[in-house]
PDB file of C-alpha atoms in Angstrom:
ATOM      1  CA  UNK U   1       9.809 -19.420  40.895  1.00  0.00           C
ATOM      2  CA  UNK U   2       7.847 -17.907  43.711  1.00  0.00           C
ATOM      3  CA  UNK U   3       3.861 -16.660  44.430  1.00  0.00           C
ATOM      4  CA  UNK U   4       1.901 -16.477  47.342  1.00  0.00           C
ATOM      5  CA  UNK U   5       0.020 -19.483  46.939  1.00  0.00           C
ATOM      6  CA  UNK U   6       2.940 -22.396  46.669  1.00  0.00           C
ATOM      7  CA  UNK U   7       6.041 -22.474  49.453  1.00  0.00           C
ATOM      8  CA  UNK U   8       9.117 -20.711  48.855  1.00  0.00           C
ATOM      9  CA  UNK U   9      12.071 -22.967  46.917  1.00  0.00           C
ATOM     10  CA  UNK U  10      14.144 -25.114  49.141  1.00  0.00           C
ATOM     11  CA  UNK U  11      17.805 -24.369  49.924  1.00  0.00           C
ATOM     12  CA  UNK U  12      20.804 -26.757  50.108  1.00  0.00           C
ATOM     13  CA  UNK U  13      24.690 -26.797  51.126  1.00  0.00           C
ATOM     14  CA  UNK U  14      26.255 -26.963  47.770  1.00  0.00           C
ATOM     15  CA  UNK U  15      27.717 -30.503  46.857  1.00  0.00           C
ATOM     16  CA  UNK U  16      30.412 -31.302  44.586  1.00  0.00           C
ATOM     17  CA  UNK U  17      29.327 -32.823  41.209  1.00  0.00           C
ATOM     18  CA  UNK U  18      31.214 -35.709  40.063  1.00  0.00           C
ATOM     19  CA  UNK U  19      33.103 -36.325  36.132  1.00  0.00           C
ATOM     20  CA  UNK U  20      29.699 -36.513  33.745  1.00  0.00           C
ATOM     21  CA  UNK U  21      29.854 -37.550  30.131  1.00  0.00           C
ATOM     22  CA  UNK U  22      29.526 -35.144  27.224  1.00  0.00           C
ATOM     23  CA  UNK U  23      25.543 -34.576  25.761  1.00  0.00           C
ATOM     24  CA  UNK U  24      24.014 -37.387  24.180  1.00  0.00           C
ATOM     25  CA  UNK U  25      23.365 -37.344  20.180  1.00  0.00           C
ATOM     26  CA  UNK U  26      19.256 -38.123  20.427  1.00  0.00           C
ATOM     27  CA  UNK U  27      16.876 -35.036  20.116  1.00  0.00           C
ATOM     28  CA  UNK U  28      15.805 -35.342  24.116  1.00  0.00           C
ATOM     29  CA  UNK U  29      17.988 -36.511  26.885  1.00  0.00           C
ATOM     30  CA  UNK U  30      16.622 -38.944  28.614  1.00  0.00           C
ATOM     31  CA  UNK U  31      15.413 -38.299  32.643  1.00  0.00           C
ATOM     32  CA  UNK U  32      13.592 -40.472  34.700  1.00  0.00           C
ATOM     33  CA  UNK U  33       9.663 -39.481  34.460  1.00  0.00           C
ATOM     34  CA  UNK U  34       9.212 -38.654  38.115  1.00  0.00           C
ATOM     35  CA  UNK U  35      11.707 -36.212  37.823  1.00  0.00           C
ATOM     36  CA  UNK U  36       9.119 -33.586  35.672  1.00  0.00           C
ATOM     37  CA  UNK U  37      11.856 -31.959  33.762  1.00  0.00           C
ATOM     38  CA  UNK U  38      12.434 -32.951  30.282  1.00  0.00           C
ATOM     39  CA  UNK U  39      15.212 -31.379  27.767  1.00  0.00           C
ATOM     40  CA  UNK U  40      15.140 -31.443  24.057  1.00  0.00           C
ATOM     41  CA  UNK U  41      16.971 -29.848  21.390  1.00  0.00           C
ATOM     42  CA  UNK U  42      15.588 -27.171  19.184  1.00  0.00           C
ATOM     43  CA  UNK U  43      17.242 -26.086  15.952  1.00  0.00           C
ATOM     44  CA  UNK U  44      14.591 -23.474  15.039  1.00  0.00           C
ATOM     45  CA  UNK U  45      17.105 -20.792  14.581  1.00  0.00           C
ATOM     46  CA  UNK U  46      20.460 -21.467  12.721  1.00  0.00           C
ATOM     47  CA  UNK U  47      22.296 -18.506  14.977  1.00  0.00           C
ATOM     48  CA  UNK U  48      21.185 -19.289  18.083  1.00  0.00           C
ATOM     49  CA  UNK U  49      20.592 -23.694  18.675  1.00  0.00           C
ATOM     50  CA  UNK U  50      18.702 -24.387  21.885  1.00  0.00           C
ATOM     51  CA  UNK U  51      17.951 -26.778  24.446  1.00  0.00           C
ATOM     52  CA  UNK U  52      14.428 -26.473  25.911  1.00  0.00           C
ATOM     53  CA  UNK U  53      14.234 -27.382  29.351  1.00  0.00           C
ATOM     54  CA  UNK U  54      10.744 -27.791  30.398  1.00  0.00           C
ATOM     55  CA  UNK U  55       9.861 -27.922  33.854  1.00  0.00           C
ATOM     56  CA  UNK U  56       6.328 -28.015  35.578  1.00  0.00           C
ATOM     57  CA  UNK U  57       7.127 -24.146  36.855  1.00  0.00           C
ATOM     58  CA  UNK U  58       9.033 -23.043  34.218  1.00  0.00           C
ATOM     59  CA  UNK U  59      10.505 -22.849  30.514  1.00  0.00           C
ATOM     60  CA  UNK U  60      13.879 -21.772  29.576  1.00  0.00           C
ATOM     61  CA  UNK U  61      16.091 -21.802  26.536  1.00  0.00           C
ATOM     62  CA  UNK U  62      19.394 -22.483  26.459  1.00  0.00           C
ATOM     63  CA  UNK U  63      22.191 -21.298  24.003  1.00  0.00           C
ATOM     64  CA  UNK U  64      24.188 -25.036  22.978  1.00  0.00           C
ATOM     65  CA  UNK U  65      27.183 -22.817  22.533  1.00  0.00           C
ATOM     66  CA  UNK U  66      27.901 -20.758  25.575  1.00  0.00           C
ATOM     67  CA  UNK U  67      25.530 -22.732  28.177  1.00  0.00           C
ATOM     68  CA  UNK U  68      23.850 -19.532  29.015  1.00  0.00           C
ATOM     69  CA  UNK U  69      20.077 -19.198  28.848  1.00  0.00           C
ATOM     70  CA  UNK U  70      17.605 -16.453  27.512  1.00  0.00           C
ATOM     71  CA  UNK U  71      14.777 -16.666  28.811  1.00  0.00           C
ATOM     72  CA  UNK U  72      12.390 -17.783  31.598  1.00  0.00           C
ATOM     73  CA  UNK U  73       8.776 -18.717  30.808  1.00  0.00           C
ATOM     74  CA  UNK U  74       6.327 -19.765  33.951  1.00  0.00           C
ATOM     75  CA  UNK U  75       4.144 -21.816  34.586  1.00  0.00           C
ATOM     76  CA  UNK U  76       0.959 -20.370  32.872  1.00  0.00           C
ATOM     77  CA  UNK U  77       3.394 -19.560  29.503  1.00  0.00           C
ATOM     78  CA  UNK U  78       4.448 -15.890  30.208  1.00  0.00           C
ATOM     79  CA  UNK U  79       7.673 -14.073  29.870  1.00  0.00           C
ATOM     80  CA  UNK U  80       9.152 -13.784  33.101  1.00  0.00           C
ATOM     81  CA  UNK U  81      12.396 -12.418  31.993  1.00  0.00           C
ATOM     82  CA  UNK U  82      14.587 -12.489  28.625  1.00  0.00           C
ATOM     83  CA  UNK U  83      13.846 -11.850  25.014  1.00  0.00           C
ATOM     84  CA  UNK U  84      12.124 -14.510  22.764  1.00  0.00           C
ATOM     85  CA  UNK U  85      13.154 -12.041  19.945  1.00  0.00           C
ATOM     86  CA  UNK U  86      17.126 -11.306  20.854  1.00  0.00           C
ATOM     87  CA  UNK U  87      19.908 -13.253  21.317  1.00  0.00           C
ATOM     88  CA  UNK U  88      21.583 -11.142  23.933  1.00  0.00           C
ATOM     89  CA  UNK U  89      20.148 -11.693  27.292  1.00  0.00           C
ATOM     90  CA  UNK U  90      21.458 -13.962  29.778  1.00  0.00           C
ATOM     91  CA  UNK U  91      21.156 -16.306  32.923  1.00  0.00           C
ATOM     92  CA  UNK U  92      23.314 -15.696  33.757  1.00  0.00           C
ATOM     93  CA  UNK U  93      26.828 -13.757  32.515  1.00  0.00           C
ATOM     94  CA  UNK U  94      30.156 -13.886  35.115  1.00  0.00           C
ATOM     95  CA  UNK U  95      32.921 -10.784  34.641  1.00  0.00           C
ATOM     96  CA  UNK U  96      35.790  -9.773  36.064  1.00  0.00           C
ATOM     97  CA  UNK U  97      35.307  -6.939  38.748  1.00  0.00           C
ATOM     98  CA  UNK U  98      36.280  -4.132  36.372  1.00  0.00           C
ATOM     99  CA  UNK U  99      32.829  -5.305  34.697  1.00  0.00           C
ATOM    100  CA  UNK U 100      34.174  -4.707  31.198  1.00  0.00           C
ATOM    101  CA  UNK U 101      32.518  -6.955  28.765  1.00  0.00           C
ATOM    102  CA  UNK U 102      35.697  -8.246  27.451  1.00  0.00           C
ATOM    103  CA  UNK U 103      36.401  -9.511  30.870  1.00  0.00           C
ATOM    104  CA  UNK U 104      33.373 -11.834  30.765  1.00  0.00           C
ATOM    105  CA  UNK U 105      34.221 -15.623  30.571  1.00  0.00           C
ATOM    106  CA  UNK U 106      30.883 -16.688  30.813  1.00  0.00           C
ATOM    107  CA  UNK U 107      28.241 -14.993  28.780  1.00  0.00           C
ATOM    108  CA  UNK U 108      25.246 -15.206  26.071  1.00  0.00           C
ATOM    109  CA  UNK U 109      27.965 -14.884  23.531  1.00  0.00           C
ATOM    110  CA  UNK U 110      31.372 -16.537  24.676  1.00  0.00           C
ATOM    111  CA  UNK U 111      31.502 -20.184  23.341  1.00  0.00           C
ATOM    112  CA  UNK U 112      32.116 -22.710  26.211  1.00  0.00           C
ATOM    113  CA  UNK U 113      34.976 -25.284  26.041  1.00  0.00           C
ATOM    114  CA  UNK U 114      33.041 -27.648  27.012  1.00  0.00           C
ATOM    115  CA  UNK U 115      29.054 -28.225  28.404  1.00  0.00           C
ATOM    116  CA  UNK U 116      28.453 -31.519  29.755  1.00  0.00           C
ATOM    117  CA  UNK U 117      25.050 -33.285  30.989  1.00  0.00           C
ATOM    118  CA  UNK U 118      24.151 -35.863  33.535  1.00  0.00           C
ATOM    119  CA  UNK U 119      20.204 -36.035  33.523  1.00  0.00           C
ATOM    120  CA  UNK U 120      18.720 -32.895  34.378  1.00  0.00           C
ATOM    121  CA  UNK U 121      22.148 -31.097  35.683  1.00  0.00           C
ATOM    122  CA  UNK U 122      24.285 -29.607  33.177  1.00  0.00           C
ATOM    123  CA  UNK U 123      27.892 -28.493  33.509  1.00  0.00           C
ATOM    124  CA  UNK U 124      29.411 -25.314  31.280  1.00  0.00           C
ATOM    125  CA  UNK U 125      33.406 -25.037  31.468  1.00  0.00           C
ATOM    126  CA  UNK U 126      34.784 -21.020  30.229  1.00  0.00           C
ATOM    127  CA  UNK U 127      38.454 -21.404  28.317  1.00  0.00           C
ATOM    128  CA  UNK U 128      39.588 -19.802  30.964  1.00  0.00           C
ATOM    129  CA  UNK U 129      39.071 -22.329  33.251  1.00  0.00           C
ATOM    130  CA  UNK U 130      36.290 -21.202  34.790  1.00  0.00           C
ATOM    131  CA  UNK U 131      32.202 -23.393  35.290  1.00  0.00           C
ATOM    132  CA  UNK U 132      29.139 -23.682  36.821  1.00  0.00           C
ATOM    133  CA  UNK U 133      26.775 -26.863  37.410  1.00  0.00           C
ATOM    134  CA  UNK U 134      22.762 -25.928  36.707  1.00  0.00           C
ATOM    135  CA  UNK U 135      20.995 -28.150  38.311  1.00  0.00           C
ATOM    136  CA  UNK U 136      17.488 -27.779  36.413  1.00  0.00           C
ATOM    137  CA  UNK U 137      14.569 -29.047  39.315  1.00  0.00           C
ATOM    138  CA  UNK U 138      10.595 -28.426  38.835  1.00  0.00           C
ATOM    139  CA  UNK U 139      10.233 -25.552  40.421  1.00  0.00           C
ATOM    140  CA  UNK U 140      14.047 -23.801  40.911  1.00  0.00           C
ATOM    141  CA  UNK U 141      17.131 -23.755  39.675  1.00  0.00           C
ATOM    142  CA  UNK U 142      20.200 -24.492  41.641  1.00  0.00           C
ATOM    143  CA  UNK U 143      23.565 -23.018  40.446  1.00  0.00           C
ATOM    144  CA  UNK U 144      26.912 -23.702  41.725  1.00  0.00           C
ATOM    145  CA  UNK U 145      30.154 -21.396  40.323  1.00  0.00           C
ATOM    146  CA  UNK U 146      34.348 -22.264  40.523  1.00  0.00           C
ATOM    147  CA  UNK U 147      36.043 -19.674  39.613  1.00  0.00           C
ATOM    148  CA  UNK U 148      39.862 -18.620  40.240  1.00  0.00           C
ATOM    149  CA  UNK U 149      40.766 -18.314  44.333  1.00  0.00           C
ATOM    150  CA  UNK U 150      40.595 -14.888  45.775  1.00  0.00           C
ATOM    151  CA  UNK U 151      39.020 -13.020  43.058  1.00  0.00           C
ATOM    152  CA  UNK U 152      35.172 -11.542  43.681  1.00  0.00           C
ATOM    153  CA  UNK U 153      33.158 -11.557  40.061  1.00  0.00           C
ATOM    154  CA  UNK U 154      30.840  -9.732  39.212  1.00  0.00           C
ATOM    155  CA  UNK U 155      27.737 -11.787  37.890  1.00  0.00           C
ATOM    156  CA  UNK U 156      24.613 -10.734  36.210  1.00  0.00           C
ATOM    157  CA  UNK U 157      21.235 -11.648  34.468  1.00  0.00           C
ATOM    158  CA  UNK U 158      20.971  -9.185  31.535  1.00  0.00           C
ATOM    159  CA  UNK U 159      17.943  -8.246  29.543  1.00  0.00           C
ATOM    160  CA  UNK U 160      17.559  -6.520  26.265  1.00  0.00           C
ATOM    161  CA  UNK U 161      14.066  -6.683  26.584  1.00  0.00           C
ATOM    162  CA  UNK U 162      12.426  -5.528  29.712  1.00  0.00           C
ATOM    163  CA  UNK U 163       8.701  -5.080  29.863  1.00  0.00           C
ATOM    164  CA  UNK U 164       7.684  -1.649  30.748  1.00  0.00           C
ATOM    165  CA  UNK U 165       5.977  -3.179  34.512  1.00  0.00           C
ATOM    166  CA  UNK U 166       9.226  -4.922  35.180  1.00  0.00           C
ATOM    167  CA  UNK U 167      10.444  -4.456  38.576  1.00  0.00           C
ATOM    168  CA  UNK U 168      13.037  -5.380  41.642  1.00  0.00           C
ATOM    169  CA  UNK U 169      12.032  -6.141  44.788  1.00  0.00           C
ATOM    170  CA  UNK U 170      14.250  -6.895  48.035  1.00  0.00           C
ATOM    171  CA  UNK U 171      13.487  -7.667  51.172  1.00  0.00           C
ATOM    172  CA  UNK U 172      14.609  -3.842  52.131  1.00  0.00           C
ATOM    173  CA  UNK U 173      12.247  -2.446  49.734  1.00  0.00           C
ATOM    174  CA  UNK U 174       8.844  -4.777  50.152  1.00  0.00           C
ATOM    175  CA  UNK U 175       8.674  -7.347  51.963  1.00  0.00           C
ATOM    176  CA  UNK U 176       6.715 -10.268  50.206  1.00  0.00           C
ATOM    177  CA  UNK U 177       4.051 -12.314  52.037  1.00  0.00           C
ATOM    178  CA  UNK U 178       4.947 -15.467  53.406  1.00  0.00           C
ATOM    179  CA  UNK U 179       9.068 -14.424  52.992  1.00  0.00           C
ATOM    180  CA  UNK U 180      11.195 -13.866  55.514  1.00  0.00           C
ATOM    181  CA  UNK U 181      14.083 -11.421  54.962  1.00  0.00           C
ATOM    182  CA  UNK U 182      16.312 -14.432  54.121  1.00  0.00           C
ATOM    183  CA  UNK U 183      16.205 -18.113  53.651  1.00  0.00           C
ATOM    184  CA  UNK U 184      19.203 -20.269  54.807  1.00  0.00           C
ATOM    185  CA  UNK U 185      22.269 -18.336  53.622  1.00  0.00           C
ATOM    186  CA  UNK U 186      20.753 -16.955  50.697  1.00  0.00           C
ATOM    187  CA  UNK U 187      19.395 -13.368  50.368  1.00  0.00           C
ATOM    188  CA  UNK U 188      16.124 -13.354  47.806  1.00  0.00           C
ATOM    189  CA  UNK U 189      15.820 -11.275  45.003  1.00  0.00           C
ATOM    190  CA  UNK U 190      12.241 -10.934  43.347  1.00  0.00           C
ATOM    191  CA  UNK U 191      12.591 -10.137  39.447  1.00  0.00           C
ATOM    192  CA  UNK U 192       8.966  -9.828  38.279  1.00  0.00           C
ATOM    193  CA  UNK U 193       7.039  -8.140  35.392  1.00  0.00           C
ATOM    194  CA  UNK U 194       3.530  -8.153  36.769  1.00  0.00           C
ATOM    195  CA  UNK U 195       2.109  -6.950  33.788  1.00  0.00           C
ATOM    196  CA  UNK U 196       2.546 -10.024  32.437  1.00  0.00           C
ATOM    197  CA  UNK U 197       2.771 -13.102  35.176  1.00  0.00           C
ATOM    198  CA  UNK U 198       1.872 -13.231  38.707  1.00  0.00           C
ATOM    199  CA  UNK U 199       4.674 -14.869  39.727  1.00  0.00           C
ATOM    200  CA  UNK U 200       8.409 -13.773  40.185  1.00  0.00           C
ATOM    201  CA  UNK U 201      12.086 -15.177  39.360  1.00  0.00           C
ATOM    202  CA  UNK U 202      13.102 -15.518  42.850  1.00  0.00           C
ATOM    203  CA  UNK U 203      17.047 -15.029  43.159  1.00  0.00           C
ATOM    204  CA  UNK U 204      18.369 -16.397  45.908  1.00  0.00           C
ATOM    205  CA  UNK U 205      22.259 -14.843  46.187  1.00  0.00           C
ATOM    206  CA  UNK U 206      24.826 -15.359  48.706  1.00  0.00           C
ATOM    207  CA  UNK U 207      26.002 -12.687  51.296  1.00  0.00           C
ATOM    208  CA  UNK U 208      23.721  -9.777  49.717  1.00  0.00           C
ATOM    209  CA  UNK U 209      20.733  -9.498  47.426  1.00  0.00           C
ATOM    210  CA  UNK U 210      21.105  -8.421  43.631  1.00  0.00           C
ATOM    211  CA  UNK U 211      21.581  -4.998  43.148  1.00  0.00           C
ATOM    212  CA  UNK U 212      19.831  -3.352  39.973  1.00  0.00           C
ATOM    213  CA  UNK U 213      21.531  -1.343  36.972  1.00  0.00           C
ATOM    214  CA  UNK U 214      20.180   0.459  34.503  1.00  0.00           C
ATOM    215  CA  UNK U 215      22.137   0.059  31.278  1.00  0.00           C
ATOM    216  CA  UNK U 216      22.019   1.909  27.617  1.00  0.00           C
ATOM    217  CA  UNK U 217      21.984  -1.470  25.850  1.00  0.00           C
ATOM    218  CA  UNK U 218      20.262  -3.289  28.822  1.00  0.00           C
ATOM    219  CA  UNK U 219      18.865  -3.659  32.137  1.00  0.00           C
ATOM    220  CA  UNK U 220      19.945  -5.979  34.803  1.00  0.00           C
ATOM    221  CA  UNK U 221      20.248  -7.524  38.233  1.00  0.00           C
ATOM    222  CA  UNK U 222      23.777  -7.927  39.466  1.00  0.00           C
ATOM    223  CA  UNK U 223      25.380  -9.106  42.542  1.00  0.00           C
ATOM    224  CA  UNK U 224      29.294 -10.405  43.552  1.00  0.00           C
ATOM    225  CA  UNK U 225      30.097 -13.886  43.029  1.00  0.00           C
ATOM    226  CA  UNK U 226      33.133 -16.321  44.934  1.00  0.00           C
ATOM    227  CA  UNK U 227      34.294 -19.423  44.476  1.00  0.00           C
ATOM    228  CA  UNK U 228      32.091 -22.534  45.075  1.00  0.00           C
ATOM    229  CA  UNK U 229      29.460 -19.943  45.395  1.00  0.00           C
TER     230      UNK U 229
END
């Protein structure tokens, strides 16, 4: 999460995560205080059973089927993005290139074979074969995709709800104070709906920023995604 008055999220050469043991039985997982993210179980609705990560920046919710998380809530308890109301939004869905929502082996709902934890990093593994590690810190996010070799997905963060402020800003169409036009290797993406938070989801994506598509059943920022990316 980004404004003007805290410094931009840091970036980091993606590491390799090592074997992690399947989520624990107890009601919250258990992470060192210091580290300011707690996650707990919430079975408030029998459809849709949630972790709640809680972060000193953020909320999100996170489906304990398919791994893939509906909303994001800052700091001061707005909706950044998502749908407290709807089940099918998502951070984030991964398709094939045809993007054909059959083709999608990880989305909002597509059951995982497997989601794994290891403190405040969890791991989501596709039937297919394919996974990403979330790393959940205070203030960001850190993703990491495998996919199959040589083929270029097509990835997404979908919304059936979208506020009617909502907005996407690059660094081609505003510049945002105190941004340069990227950081590291990663091209930023600013998903905000000002008329309800001051502050933005800032994507970071690799080789371009997220492009923007407008939908019939949704709206959403989308952008190619490799292997180990």
């Amino acid at each position: 999460l980004f404004n003007e008055t805290v410094d931009p999220p840091r970036t980091s050469p993606a590491r390799e995560t090592t074997a992690v043991a399947p989520v624990a039985t107890p009601e919250e997982i258990g992470i060192p205080p210091s580290a300011g993210v707690t996650i707990q179980e919430s079975d408030r609705g029998t459809l849709f059973p949630m972790w709640i990560v809680r972060a000193p920046g953020y909320e999100m919710q996170v489906n304990r089927k398919s791994g893939v998380s509906r909303t994001v809530i800052d700091a001061h308890g707005q909706l950044l993005f998502g749908s407290e109301w709807w089940g099918g939004s998502g951070f984030f869905e991964v398709r094939l290139p045809t993007g054909a929502e059959e083709t999608a082996p990880i989305a909002w709902n597509r059951a995982a074979k497997e989601i794994r934890w290891r403190g405040p990093t969890m791991e989501v593994t596709a039937p297919g074969g394919e996974s990403f590690v979330a790393n959940f810190g205070e203030h960001a996010i850190r993703y990491e995709f495998h996919g199959k070799p040589d083929i270029e997905y097509r990835a997404a963060i979908h919304s059936f709800f979208w506020h009617a402020s909502g907005r996407l800003l690059t660094a081609r169409d505003q510049p945002l104070p105190g941004l340069p036009p990227t950081l590291g290797d990663f091209h930023w993406t600013c998903l905000q709906n000002p008329g309800l938070s001051p502050d933005c989801v800032l994507l970071l994506t690799p080789r371009q920023p997220a492009e923007w598509s407008h939908r019939p059943t949704n709206i959403s920022a989308f952008w190619t995604l490799r292997d180990g990316e």
